[in-house]
CSV table of C-alpha atoms in Angstrom, one decimal:
chain,number,residue,atom,x,y,z
A,1409,UNK,CA,0.0,0.0,0.0
A,1410,UNK,CA,1.1,3.5,-0.6
A,1411,UNK,CA,2.2,5.7,2.3
A,1412,UNK,CA,-0.7,7.3,4.1
A,1413,UNK,CA,-1.3,11.1,4.0
A,1414,UNK,CA,-3.5,12.7,6.6
A,1415,UNK,CA,-6.8,14.4,6.0
A,1416,UNK,CA,-6.8,17.8,4.2
A,1417,UNK,CA,-8.7,19.2,7.2
A,1418,UNK,CA,-5.9,19.7,9.6
A,1419,UNK,CA,-7.7,20.6,12.8
A,1420,UNK,CA,-10.4,19.0,14.9
A,1421,UNK,CA,-11.1,19.6,18.5
A,1422,UNK,CA,-10.0,17.2,21.2
A,1423,UNK,CA,-12.8,18.4,23.3
A,1424,UNK,CA,-15.4,17.7,20.7
A,1425,UNK,CA,-16.4,15.0,18.2
A,1426,UNK,CA,-14.0,13.7,15.6
A,1427,UNK,CA,-11.2,13.8,18.2
A,1428,UNK,CA,-8.3,16.0,17.5
A,1429,UNK,CA,-6.4,18.8,18.8
A,1430,UNK,CA,-6.0,20.2,22.2
A,1431,UNK,CA,-5.5,23.7,23.5
A,1432,UNK,CA,-2.9,25.7,25.2
A,1433,UNK,CA,-1.6,27.5,28.1
A,1434,UNK,CA,-1.6,30.5,30.3
A,1435,UNK,CA,0.0,33.7,31.5
A,1436,UNK,CA,-1.0,36.3,34.0
A,1437,UNK,CA,-1.1,39.4,31.7
A,1438,UNK,CA,-4.8,40.0,32.4
A,1439,UNK,CA,-4.2,41.0,36.0
A,1440,UNK,CA,-3.6,44.7,35.1
A,1441,UNK,CA,-6.8,45.1,33.2
A,1442,UNK,CA,-8.6,48.3,34.2
A,1443,UNK,CA,-11.9,46.6,34.8
A,1444,UNK,CA,-12.6,43.3,36.4
A,1445,UNK,CA,-13.8,40.5,34.2
A,1446,UNK,CA,-17.5,39.9,34.2
A,1447,UNK,CA,-18.1,36.6,36.0
A,1448,UNK,CA,-19.1,33.8,33.7
A,1449,UNK,CA,-19.2,36.0,30.6
A,1450,UNK,CA,-18.6,34.0,27.4
A,1451,UNK,CA,-16.5,36.9,26.1
A,1452,UNK,CA,-14.1,36.6,29.0
A,1453,UNK,CA,-13.7,32.9,28.3
A,1454,UNK,CA,-13.1,33.4,24.6
A,1455,UNK,CA,-10.5,36.1,25.4
A,1456,UNK,CA,-8.6,33.9,27.9
A,1457,UNK,CA,-8.9,31.0,25.5
A,1458,UNK,CA,-7.3,33.1,22.8
A,1459,UNK,CA,-4.4,34.1,25.0
A,1460,UNK,CA,-3.8,30.5,26.0
A,1461,UNK,CA,-3.9,29.4,22.4
A,1462,UNK,CA,-1.0,31.7,21.8
A,1463,UNK,CA,0.8,30.2,24.8
A,1464,UNK,CA,0.1,33.1,27.3
A,1465,UNK,CA,-1.1,32.2,30.8
A,1466,UNK,CA,-4.8,32.8,31.2
A,1467,UNK,CA,-6.1,34.7,34.2
A,1468,UNK,CA,-8.6,32.5,35.9
A,1469,UNK,CA,-9.9,35.1,38.4
A,1470,UNK,CA,-13.6,35.8,37.9
A,1471,UNK,CA,-14.2,33.1,35.4
A,1472,UNK,CA,-17.3,31.1,36.3
A,1473,UNK,CA,-18.3,27.7,35.0
A,1474,UNK,CA,-21.9,26.9,34.5
A,1475,UNK,CA,-23.5,24.1,32.4
A,1476,UNK,CA,-24.7,26.7,29.9
A,1477,UNK,CA,-21.3,28.3,29.5
A,1478,UNK,CA,-19.5,25.0,29.1
A,1479,UNK,CA,-22.0,23.8,26.6
A,1480,UNK,CA,-21.4,27.0,24.5
A,1481,UNK,CA,-17.7,26.7,24.8
A,1482,UNK,CA,-17.8,23.2,23.4
A,1483,UNK,CA,-20.6,23.5,20.8
A,1484,UNK,CA,-19.9,26.8,19.2
A,1485,UNK,CA,-16.4,25.8,17.9
A,1486,UNK,CA,-17.9,22.5,16.8
A,1487,UNK,CA,-20.6,24.2,14.7
A,1488,UNK,CA,-18.0,26.5,13.3
A,1489,UNK,CA,-15.9,23.5,12.4
A,1490,UNK,CA,-18.8,21.9,10.5
A,1491,UNK,CA,-19.3,25.2,8.5
A,1492,UNK,CA,-15.6,25.6,7.8
A,1493,UNK,CA,-15.4,22.0,6.6
A,1494,UNK,CA,-18.1,22.8,4.1
A,1495,UNK,CA,-15.9,25.6,2.7
A,1496,UNK,CA,-13.2,23.1,1.7
A,1497,UNK,CA,-15.6,21.7,-0.9
A,1498,UNK,CA,-16.4,23.7,-4.0
A,1499,UNK,CA,-19.8,23.1,-5.6
A,1500,UNK,CA,-22.6,20.9,-4.3
A,1501,UNK,CA,-22.0,18.8,-1.1
A,1502,UNK,CA,-24.0,16.4,1.0
A,1503,UNK,CA,-24.1,16.6,4.8
A,1504,UNK,CA,-23.4,13.2,6.5
A,1505,UNK,CA,-25.3,13.7,9.8
A,1506,UNK,CA,-24.3,10.4,11.6
A,1507,UNK,CA,-20.8,12.0,11.9
A,1508,UNK,CA,-22.3,14.2,14.7
A,1509,UNK,CA,-22.6,11.1,16.9
A,1510,UNK,CA,-18.9,10.1,16.4
A,1511,UNK,CA,-15.7,11.1,18.1
A,1512,UNK,CA,-16.9,11.9,21.6
A,1513,UNK,CA,-14.4,9.5,23.2
A,1514,UNK,CA,-11.8,12.3,22.9
A,1515,UNK,CA,-14.1,14.6,24.9
A,1516,UNK,CA,-14.4,12.0,27.7
A,1517,UNK,CA,-10.6,11.6,27.8
A,1518,UNK,CA,-10.1,15.4,28.0
A,1519,UNK,CA,-12.6,15.6,30.9
A,1520,UNK,CA,-10.8,12.8,32.7
A,1521,UNK,CA,-7.4,14.4,32.2
A,1522,UNK,CA,-8.8,17.7,33.7
A,1523,UNK,CA,-10.1,15.8,36.7
A,1524,UNK,CA,-6.7,14.0,37.1
A,1525,UNK,CA,-4.6,17.2,37.0
A,1526,UNK,CA,-6.6,20.0,38.5
A,1527,UNK,CA,-5.2,21.3,41.9
A,1528,UNK,CA,-7.1,20.1,44.9
A,1529,UNK,CA,-6.6,23.4,46.7
A,1530,UNK,CA,-7.2,26.8,45.4
A,1531,UNK,CA,-3.8,28.2,46.2
A,1532,UNK,CA,-3.6,30.8,43.5
A,1533,UNK,CA,-6.8,31.5,41.7
A,1534,UNK,CA,-5.2,33.9,39.2
A,1535,UNK,CA,-2.8,31.2,38.0
A,1536,UNK,CA,-4.8,28.0,38.6
A,1537,UNK,CA,-8.2,26.8,37.6
A,1538,UNK,CA,-10.7,26.5,40.4
A,1539,UNK,CA,-12.0,23.1,39.3
A,1540,UNK,CA,-11.7,20.4,36.6
A,1541,UNK,CA,-14.7,22.0,34.9
A,1542,UNK,CA,-12.8,25.2,34.6
A,1543,UNK,CA,-9.7,23.6,33.1
A,1544,UNK,CA,-11.9,21.7,30.6
A,1545,UNK,CA,-13.8,24.9,29.8
A,1546,UNK,CA,-10.5,26.7,29.0
A,1547,UNK,CA,-9.4,23.8,26.8
A,1548,UNK,CA,-12.7,24.2,24.9
A,1549,UNK,CA,-12.3,28.0,24.7
A,1550,UNK,CA,-8.9,27.6,22.9
A,1551,UNK,CA,-10.6,25.7,20.0
A,1552,UNK,CA,-12.4,28.7,18.7
A,1553,UNK,CA,-9.2,30.8,18.2
A,1554,UNK,CA,-7.1,27.9,16.8
A,1555,UNK,CA,-9.9,26.7,14.4
A,1556,UNK,CA,-10.5,30.3,13.2
A,1557,UNK,CA,-6.9,31.0,12.5
A,1558,UNK,CA,-6.2,27.7,10.7
A,1559,UNK,CA,-9.4,28.0,8.7
A,1560,UNK,CA,-8.2,31.4,7.5
A,1561,UNK,CA,-5.0,29.8,6.3
A,1562,UNK,CA,-6.2,26.4,5.0
A,1563,UNK,CA,-9.5,27.2,3.3
A,1564,UNK,CA,-7.9,29.6,0.7
A,1565,UNK,CA,-5.0,27.1,0.2
A,1566,UNK,CA,-7.3,24.2,-0.4
A,1567,UNK,CA,-9.8,26.1,-2.6
A,1568,UNK,CA,-6.9,27.5,-4.6
A,1569,UNK,CA,-5.2,24.2,-5.0
A,1570,UNK,CA,-2.1,25.3,-3.1
A,1571,UNK,CA,-2.4,22.7,-0.3
A,1572,UNK,CA,-1.4,19.6,-2.2
A,1573,UNK,CA,1.8,17.6,-2.6
A,1574,UNK,CA,1.9,18.6,-6.3
A,1575,UNK,CA,2.4,22.2,-5.3
A,1576,UNK,CA,4.2,22.0,-1.9
A,1577,UNK,CA,6.1,18.8,-2.5
A,1578,UNK,CA,5.5,15.7,-0.4
A,1579,UNK,CA,7.7,16.9,2.5
A,1580,UNK,CA,6.4,20.4,2.3
A,1581,UNK,CA,2.8,19.2,2.4
A,1582,UNK,CA,3.6,17.1,5.5
A,1583,UNK,CA,5.4,20.0,7.2
A,1584,UNK,CA,2.5,22.4,6.8
A,1585,UNK,CA,0.1,19.9,8.1
A,1586,UNK,CA,2.3,18.9,11.1
A,1587,UNK,CA,2.8,22.6,12.0
A,1588,UNK,CA,-1.0,23.0,12.3
A,1589,UNK,CA,-1.4,19.8,14.3
A,1590,UNK,CA,1.7,20.7,16.4
A,1591,UNK,CA,0.3,24.1,17.3
A,1592,UNK,CA,-2.8,22.5,18.8
A,1593,UNK,CA,-0.9,19.9,20.7
A,1594,UNK,CA,1.6,22.3,22.1
A,1595,UNK,CA,-1.1,24.8,23.1
A,1596,UNK,CA,-3.1,22.1,25.0
A,1597,UNK,CA,-0.2,20.5,26.7
A,1598,UNK,CA,1.1,23.9,27.8
A,1599,UNK,CA,-2.2,24.7,29.4
A,1600,UNK,CA,-2.4,21.3,31.1
A,1601,UNK,CA,1.2,21.5,32.5
A,1602,UNK,CA,1.0,25.1,33.7
A,1603,UNK,CA,-2.5,24.9,35.1
A,1604,UNK,CA,-1.8,21.8,37.3
A,1605,UNK,CA,0.3,21.1,40.4
A,1606,UNK,CA,1.6,17.9,42.0
A,1607,UNK,CA,3.7,15.0,40.9
A,1608,UNK,CA,5.2,14.4,37.5
A,1609,UNK,CA,3.7,11.0,37.0
A,1610,UNK,CA,0.0,12.2,36.5
A,1611,UNK,CA,1.3,14.9,34.1
A,1612,UNK,CA,3.2,12.4,32.1
A,1613,UNK,CA,0.1,10.1,31.9
A,1614,UNK,CA,-2.1,13.0,30.9
A,1615,UNK,CA,0.5,14.0,28.2
A,1616,UNK,CA,0.5,10.5,26.8
A,1617,UNK,CA,-3.3,10.3,26.7
A,1618,UNK,CA,-3.7,13.7,25.0
A,1619,UNK,CA,-1.0,13.1,22.5
A,1620,UNK,CA,-2.4,9.6,21.7
A,1621,UNK,CA,-5.9,11.0,21.3
A,1622,UNK,CA,-4.6,13.7,18.9
A,1623,UNK,CA,-2.7,11.2,16.8
A,1624,UNK,CA,-5.4,8.6,16.6
A,1625,UNK,CA,-8.2,11.1,15.9
A,1626,UNK,CA,-6.3,12.5,12.9
A,1627,UNK,CA,-4.9,9.2,11.7
A,1628,UNK,CA,-8.2,7.2,11.9
A,1629,UNK,CA,-10.8,9.9,11.6
A,1630,UNK,CA,-13.9,7.9,10.5
A,1631,UNK,CA,-15.7,10.3,8.3
A,1632,UNK,CA,-16.1,13.9,7.3
A,1633,UNK,CA,-19.2,15.9,7.9
A,1634,UNK,CA,-19.5,16.9,4.2
A,1635,UNK,CA,-18.9,14.9,1.0
A,1636,UNK,CA,-18.8,16.4,-2.5
A,1637,UNK,CA,-21.7,15.7,-4.8
A,1638,UNK,CA,-21.8,15.4,-8.6
A,1639,UNK,CA,-24.2,17.7,-10.5
A,1640,UNK,CA,-27.8,16.8,-9.9
A,1641,UNK,CA,-29.6,15.2,-12.8
A,1642,UNK,CA,-33.3,15.7,-13.6
A,1643,UNK,CA,-34.0,12.1,-12.5
A,1644,UNK,CA,-32.3,12.6,-9.2
A,1645,UNK,CA,-34.2,15.9,-8.6
A,1646,UNK,CA,-37.5,14.2,-9.2
A,1647,UNK,CA,-36.7,11.7,-6.5
A,1648,UNK,CA,-36.8,14.1,-3.6
A,1649,UNK,CA,-39.0,12.7,-0.8
A,1650,UNK,CA,-40.6,14.2,2.2
A,1651,UNK,CA,-42.4,11.3,3.9
A,1652,UNK,CA,-40.4,9.0,6.2
A,1653,UNK,CA,-40.1,5.4,5.3
A,1654,UNK,CA,-42.5,3.2,7.4
A,1655,UNK,CA,-41.4,-0.2,8.4
A,1656,UNK,CA,-44.6,-2.2,8.7
A,1657,UNK,CA,-45.3,-5.7,9.8
A,1658,UNK,CA,-46.2,-6.6,6.2
A,1659,UNK,CA,-42.8,-5.6,5.0
A,1660,UNK,CA,-41.0,-7.4,7.9
A,1661,UNK,CA,-42.9,-10.6,7.1
A,1662,UNK,CA,-42.3,-10.2,3.4
A,1663,UNK,CA,-38.5,-10.0,3.6
A,1664,UNK,CA,-37.7,-13.6,4.6
A,1665,UNK,CA,-40.0,-14.9,1.8
A,1666,UNK,CA,-38.3,-12.5,-0.7
A,1667,UNK,CA,-34.8,-13.5,0.4
A,1668,UNK,CA,-35.7,-17.2,0.1
A,1669,UNK,CA,-37.1,-16.8,-3.3
A,1670,UNK,CA,-34.2,-14.7,-4.6
A,1671,UNK,CA,-31.6,-17.2,-3.2
A,1672,UNK,CA,-33.5,-20.1,-4.7
A,1673,UNK,CA,-33.5,-18.3,-8.0
A,1674,UNK,CA,-29.7,-18.4,-8.2
A,1675,UNK,CA,-29.3,-21.4,-10.4
A,1676,UNK,CA,-26.3,-23.6,-11.3
A,1677,UNK,CA,-24.1,-22.6,-14.2
A,1678,UNK,CA,-23.4,-24.4,-17.4
A,1679,UNK,CA,-20.9,-27.3,-17.0
A,1680,UNK,CA,-17.5,-27.0,-18.8
A,1681,UNK,CA,-17.3,-23.2,-18.8
A,1682,UNK,CA,-16.4,-20.5,-16.4
A,1683,UNK,CA,-19.6,-19.1,-15.0
A,1684,UNK,CA,-19.9,-15.7,-13.2
A,1685,UNK,CA,-22.2,-15.4,-10.2
A,1686,UNK,CA,-23.0,-11.8,-9.2
A,1687,UNK,CA,-24.0,-10.1,-5.9
A,1688,UNK,CA,-24.5,-6.4,-5.5
A,1689,UNK,CA,-24.7,-4.9,-2.1
A,1690,UNK,CA,-26.0,-1.3,-1.4
A,1691,UNK,CA,-26.6,-0.8,2.4
A,1692,UNK,CA,-27.0,3.0,2.6
A,1693,UNK,CA,-30.6,4.0,2.0
A,1694,UNK,CA,-30.3,7.7,2.4
A,1695,UNK,CA,-28.7,8.2,-1.0
A,1696,UNK,CA,-30.5,7.0,-4.2
A,1697,UNK,CA,-27.1,6.8,-6.0
A,1698,UNK,CA,-26.3,3.5,-4.3
A,1699,UNK,CA,-29.5,1.8,-5.4
A,1700,UNK,CA,-29.0,3.0,-9.0
A,1701,UNK,CA,-25.4,1.8,-9.0
A,1702,UNK,CA,-26.5,-1.6,-7.7
A,1703,UNK,CA,-29.0,-1.9,-10.5
A,1704,UNK,CA,-26.6,-0.8,-13.1
A,1705,UNK,CA,-23.8,-3.1,-12.1
A,1706,UNK,CA,-26.1,-6.1,-11.8
A,1707,UNK,CA,-27.4,-5.3,-15.3
A,1708,UNK,CA,-23.8,-5.1,-16.7
A,1709,UNK,CA,-22.9,-8.5,-15.1
A,1710,UNK,CA,-26.1,-10.1,-16.6
A,1711,UNK,CA,-25.7,-8.5,-20.1
A,1712,UNK,CA,-21.9,-8.7,-20.5
A,1713,UNK,CA,-21.0,-11.8,-18.4
A,1714,UNK,CA,-24.1,-13.9,-18.9
A,1715,UNK,CA,-25.0,-13.8,-15.1
A,1716,UNK,CA,-28.7,-13.7,-15.7
A,1717,UNK,CA,-30.3,-16.3,-13.3
A,1718,UNK,CA,-27.0,-16.3,-11.3
A,1719,UNK,CA,-27.2,-12.9,-9.6
A,1720,UNK,CA,-28.9,-11.2,-6.7
A,1721,UNK,CA,-29.2,-7.6,-5.5
A,1722,UNK,CA,-29.2,-6.7,-1.8
A,1723,UNK,CA,-30.5,-3.2,-1.4
A,1724,UNK,CA,-31.6,-0.9,1.4
A,1725,UNK,CA,-34.0,1.5,-0.2
A,1726,UNK,CA,-37.7,2.3,0.2
A,1727,UNK,CA,-38.4,1.8,-3.5
A,1728,UNK,CA,-37.0,-1.8,-3.5
A,1729,UNK,CA,-38.4,-3.3,-0.3
A,1730,UNK,CA,-40.9,-5.5,-2.3
A,1731,UNK,CA,-38.4,-6.3,-5.1
A,1732,UNK,CA,-35.0,-7.1,-3.4
A,1733,UNK,CA,-33.9,-8.4,0.0
A,1734,UNK,CA,-32.4,-5.9,2.5
A,1735,UNK,CA,-28.6,-5.2,2.3
A,1736,UNK,CA,-27.7,-6.6,5.7
A,1737,UNK,CA,-24.5,-8.5,6.7
A,1738,UNK,CA,-26.5,-11.6,7.4
A,1739,UNK,CA,-28.2,-11.5,4.0
A,1740,UNK,CA,-24.9,-11.0,2.3
A,1741,UNK,CA,-23.5,-13.9,4.1
A,1742,UNK,CA,-26.5,-16.1,3.1
A,1743,UNK,CA,-26.1,-15.0,-0.5
A,1744,UNK,CA,-22.5,-16.0,-0.5
A,1745,UNK,CA,-23.3,-19.4,1.1
A,1746,UNK,CA,-25.9,-20.0,-1.7
A,1747,UNK,CA,-23.5,-19.2,-4.4
A,1748,UNK,CA,-20.9,-21.5,-2.8
A,1749,UNK,CA,-23.5,-24.3,-2.9
A,1750,UNK,CA,-24.5,-24.0,-6.6
A,1751,UNK,CA,-21.3,-23.0,-8.3
A,1752,UNK,CA,-18.5,-25.2,-9.5
A,1753,UNK,CA,-15.8,-24.1,-7.0
A,1754,UNK,CA,-13.0,-25.3,-9.2
A,1755,UNK,CA,-14.2,-23.4,-12.3
A,1756,UNK,CA,-16.6,-20.5,-11.5
A,1757,UNK,CA,-16.1,-17.0,-10.3
A,1758,UNK,CA,-18.1,-14.9,-7.8
A,1759,UNK,CA,-18.4,-11.2,-8.4
A,1760,UNK,CA,-19.4,-8.9,-5.5
A,1761,UNK,CA,-19.9,-5.2,-5.8
A,1762,UNK,CA,-20.3,-3.1,-2.6
A,1763,UNK,CA,-21.4,0.5,-2.9
A,1764,UNK,CA,-21.9,2.9,0.0
A,1765,UNK,CA,-20.0,5.6,2.1
A,1766,UNK,CA,-16.8,4.3,3.5
A,1767,UNK,CA,-14.6,4.9,6.6
A,1768,UNK,CA,-10.8,4.9,7.0
A,1769,UNK,CA,-11.1,1.7,9.1
A,1770,UNK,CA,-12.7,-0.1,6.2
A,1771,UNK,CA,-16.3,-0.2,7.6
A,1772,UNK,CA,-18.9,0.2,4.9
A,1773,UNK,CA,-21.7,2.6,6.1
A,1774,UNK,CA,-25.1,1.1,6.5
A,1775,UNK,CA,-28.3,3.1,7.1
A,1776,UNK,CA,-32.0,2.2,6.7
A,1777,UNK,CA,-34.0,4.0,9.4
A,1778,UNK,CA,-35.9,2.7,11.4
A,1779,UNK,CA,-34.2,-0.6,10.7
A,1780,UNK,CA,-30.9,-1.1,12.5
A,1781,UNK,CA,-28.2,-2.4,10.1
A,1782,UNK,CA,-24.6,-3.3,11.0
A,1783,UNK,CA,-21.6,-2.4,8.9
A,1784,UNK,CA,-19.6,-4.8,6.8
A,1785,UNK,CA,-15.8,-4.9,6.9
A,1786,UNK,CA,-13.3,-6.6,4.5
A,1787,UNK,CA,-12.4,-9.1,7.3
A,1788,UNK,CA,-16.0,-10.2,7.5
A,1789,UNK,CA,-16.3,-10.6,3.8
A,1790,UNK,CA,-13.2,-12.7,3.6
A,1791,UNK,CA,-14.4,-15.0,6.4
A,1792,UNK,CA,-17.7,-15.6,4.6
A,1793,UNK,CA,-16.0,-16.3,1.3
A,1794,UNK,CA,-13.6,-18.7,2.9
A,1795,UNK,CA,-16.3,-20.5,4.9
A,1796,UNK,CA,-18.3,-20.9,1.6
A,1797,UNK,CA,-15.3,-22.5,0.0
A,1798,UNK,CA,-15.2,-20.0,-2.9
A,1799,UNK,CA,-11.8,-20.0,-4.6
A,1800,UNK,CA,-12.2,-17.4,-7.4
A,1801,UNK,CA,-13.4,-13.9,-6.4
A,1802,UNK,CA,-13.8,-10.5,-8.0
A,1803,UNK,CA,-14.5,-7.9,-5.3
A,1804,UNK,CA,-15.5,-4.3,-6.3
A,1805,UNK,CA,-15.7,-1.7,-3.5
A,1806,UNK,CA,-17.2,1.7,-4.5
A,1807,UNK,CA,-16.7,3.8,-1.3
A,1808,UNK,CA,-14.5,6.5,0.2
A,1809,UNK,CA,-11.1,5.1,1.6
A,1810,UNK,CA,-12.0,1.8,0.0
A,1811,UNK,CA,-8.3,1.0,-0.7
A,1812,UNK,CA,-8.3,-0.3,2.9
A,1813,UNK,CA,-10.1,-3.4,1.5
A,1814,UNK,CA,-7.1,-4.4,-0.7
A,1815,UNK,CA,-4.8,-5.9,1.8
A,1816,UNK,CA,-7.3,-8.0,3.9
A,1817,UNK,CA,-8.8,-9.5,0.7
A,1818,UNK,CA,-5.7,-10.0,-1.4
A,1819,UNK,CA,-4.7,-13.6,-2.3
A,1820,UNK,CA,-3.9,-15.5,-5.5
A,1821,UNK,CA,-7.5,-16.3,-6.2
A,1822,UNK,CA,-8.9,-12.8,-5.8
A,1823,UNK,CA,-9.2,-9.6,-7.8
A,1824,UNK,CA,-9.9,-6.6,-5.6
A,1825,UNK,CA,-10.7,-3.2,-7.1
A,1826,UNK,CA,-11.7,0.0,-5.3
A,1827,UNK,CA,-12.9,3.5,-6.1
A,1828,UNK,CA,-10.2,5.1,-4.0
A,1829,UNK,CA,-7.1,4.4,-2.0
A,1830,UNK,CA,-7.0,4.2,1.8
A,1831,UNK,CA,-6.3,7.9,2.2
A,1832,UNK,CA,-8.8,9.6,-0.1
A,1833,UNK,CA,-12.5,10.0,-0.6
A,1834,UNK,CA,-14.2,8.8,-3.8
A,1835,UNK,CA,-16.5,11.1,-5.6
A,1836,UNK,CA,-20.2,11.3,-6.6
A,1837,UNK,CA,-21.8,9.6,-3.7
A,1838,UNK,CA,-24.2,12.4,-2.6
A,1839,UNK,CA,-27.9,13.0,-2.9
A,1840,UNK,CA,-27.5,14.8,-6.3
A,1841,UNK,CA,-25.4,12.1,-7.9
A,1842,UNK,CA,-26.9,9.8,-10.5
A,1843,UNK,CA,-23.9,7.4,-10.3
A,1844,UNK,CA,-20.6,7.5,-8.5
A,1845,UNK,CA,-17.7,8.5,-10.6
A,1846,UNK,CA,-16.2,5.0,-10.2
A,1847,UNK,CA,-19.4,3.2,-11.0
A,1848,UNK,CA,-20.0,5.3,-14.1
A,1849,UNK,CA,-16.5,5.0,-15.5
A,1850,UNK,CA,-15.8,1.4,-14.6
A,1851,UNK,CA,-19.2,-0.3,-15.3
A,1852,UNK,CA,-21.4,2.0,-17.3
A,1853,UNK,CA,-18.6,2.9,-19.7
A,1854,UNK,CA,-15.5,0.7,-19.8
A,1855,UNK,CA,-17.0,-2.7,-19.1
A,1856,UNK,CA,-19.4,-2.2,-21.9
A,1857,UNK,CA,-16.4,-2.3,-24.3
A,1858,UNK,CA,-14.2,-5.0,-22.7
A,1859,UNK,CA,-14.5,-8.1,-20.7
A,1860,UNK,CA,-11.3,-7.5,-18.8
A,1861,UNK,CA,-11.7,-6.0,-15.4
A,1862,UNK,CA,-8.0,-5.0,-15.4
A,1863,UNK,CA,-8.2,-3.1,-18.6
A,1864,UNK,CA,-11.5,-1.4,-17.6
A,1865,UNK,CA,-10.1,-0.4,-14.3
A,1866,UNK,CA,-6.9,1.1,-15.8
A,1867,UNK,CA,-9.0,3.1,-18.3
A,1868,UNK,CA,-11.4,4.2,-15.6
A,1869,UNK,CA,-8.6,5.6,-13.5
A,1870,UNK,CA,-7.6,8.3,-16.0
A,1871,UNK,CA,-11.2,9.2,-16.7
A,1872,UNK,CA,-12.0,9.6,-13.0
A,1873,UNK,CA,-8.9,11.7,-12.5
A,1874,UNK,CA,-9.9,14.1,-15.3
A,1875,UNK,CA,-13.5,14.4,-14.1
A,1876,UNK,CA,-12.4,15.0,-10.5
A,1877,UNK,CA,-10.2,17.8,-11.6
A,1878,UNK,CA,-12.9,19.3,-13.7
A,1879,UNK,CA,-15.4,19.0,-10.7
A,1880,UNK,CA,-12.9,20.7,-8.3
A,1881,UNK,CA,-12.5,17.7,-5.9
A,1882,UNK,CA,-10.7,19.4,-3.0
A,1883,UNK,CA,-9.0,16.5,-1.2
A,1884,UNK,CA,-6.9,15.1,-4.0
A,1885,UNK,CA,-7.3,12.4,-6.6
A,1886,UNK,CA,-9.3,9.4,-5.3
A,1887,UNK,CA,-6.7,7.1,-6.8
A,1888,UNK,CA,-8.6,3.9,-7.4
A,1889,UNK,CA,-6.7,0.7,-6.6
A,1890,UNK,CA,-6.6,-2.9,-7.9
A,1891,UNK,CA,-4.9,-6.1,-6.9
A,1892,UNK,CA,-5.0,-9.2,-9.1
A,1893,UNK,CA,-3.9,-12.6,-7.9
A,1894,UNK,CA,-2.2,-15.0,-10.4
A,1895,UNK,CA,-4.9,-17.7,-10.2
A,1896,UNK,CA,-7.8,-15.3,-10.7
A,1897,UNK,CA,-6.0,-13.7,-13.6
A,1898,UNK,CA,-5.9,-17.0,-15.4
A,1899,UNK,CA,-9.5,-17.8,-14.6
A,1900,UNK,CA,-10.7,-14.3,-15.8
A,1901,UNK,CA,-8.7,-14.8,-19.1
A,1902,UNK,CA,-10.7,-17.9,-19.8
A,1903,UNK,CA,-13.9,-16.0,-19.0
A,1904,UNK,CA,-12.9,-13.2,-21.3
A,1905,UNK,CA,-12.1,-15.6,-24.1
A,1906,UNK,CA,-15.5,-17.3,-23.7
A,1907,UNK,CA,-17.4,-14.0,-23.9
A,1908,UNK,CA,-15.4,-12.8,-26.9
A,1909,UNK,CA,-16.2,-16.1,-28.7
A,1910,UNK,CA,-19.9,-15.8,-27.8
A,1911,UNK,CA,-20.1,-12.3,-29.1
A,1912,UNK,CA,-18.5,-13.3,-32.4
A,1913,UNK,CA,-21.1,-16.0,-33.0
């Protein structure tokens, strides 16, 4: 795998969701102010937070912590961060609301560190916080200043194309990013060390926890709040809906029958030839693009690779609940088991296309409210394929950060192709998108002119790169990946020769 590059968004808050970066320290320059600070006023907190962000000691005298003040100190920078993140994307973008529920472990760690380090006696109220709540509030207050300054620097750089390895060079790009992260880390650690008393051991433990939280939250950030969208088509515009999906008893009882019928409909292939069995999996119901892509890819497999009667779609979408089984991990496992039962495992190939939002850890997003759907990971998929005894596999993953699927699935009998590498988002997965850029280029265009997955993927890469540049994709080329094992390459060569011969007749 290629070396990882961090996210283009250099700053998140350690005291808020998405984990991230801490705040800074204190000095007593406020003591000579002509007028006393208003007790509990948010402005006083923002001012002292700004001072500590630039490594001055804050003046704690007169600062009051109330639930309302702490809530404002935490939530205002988070809302600002969501708005700033939107500015990184030119053109249409989709808001991924489940992100608001993620990343709060860093907040819990920050609160615990504050409790661990705060002085137990109020020996110098101008130089020490009165409580753990006060120290946590100052950490939160720093975020507003740091986030604002870095947004003023990075938003113009990203929008202007200056924040990229192509412009800055690889080491220059890393240096700029690390300076931003380093500022946040130094600021928070300085605040913690200056604002606490006592033994070195608790301070060292707090330092390790905070630095670890910063590193992990930026290295493994699960998702962004915003994702770029392709231009909206007339068909997509007409599909806007206002009424929520209703999960009725009728639909619940229908699903097992539908699944059983579709699995039974997967028939055996013809003897003496390489048959392709196809499964498409679209677990994210909130965007129509995944349903459309599932249908498109299934159609291409049936038309081009003779998979009619040997394919199944698993889809989470309100429009398909009476047509196709739900896209759940258990249904996918059952579909794989069925294919393993009817295929010739020494000859035939299984093709699986998964399309959804993706996370850096490989988890494929699943959403079908009010139904609760678990995510699928590459490790789960490999286990199911191994248990079914399926030797020859073509796996296609159309999702952000989908390059993380390559290594867990790679072996001599597997071709794995993805819409992006493990460090970048893919494109065209929003509410306004008709198809993802990968789905369109790979399946709707290239595989209609060749039976080679390798050649189609190679051609799709250059097409996707050009379209992403034209669309103004802000976080860099998605960089689709592919791995081809030696045994699956031979098997697919036979399949390609069969299809060419059939087309010539």
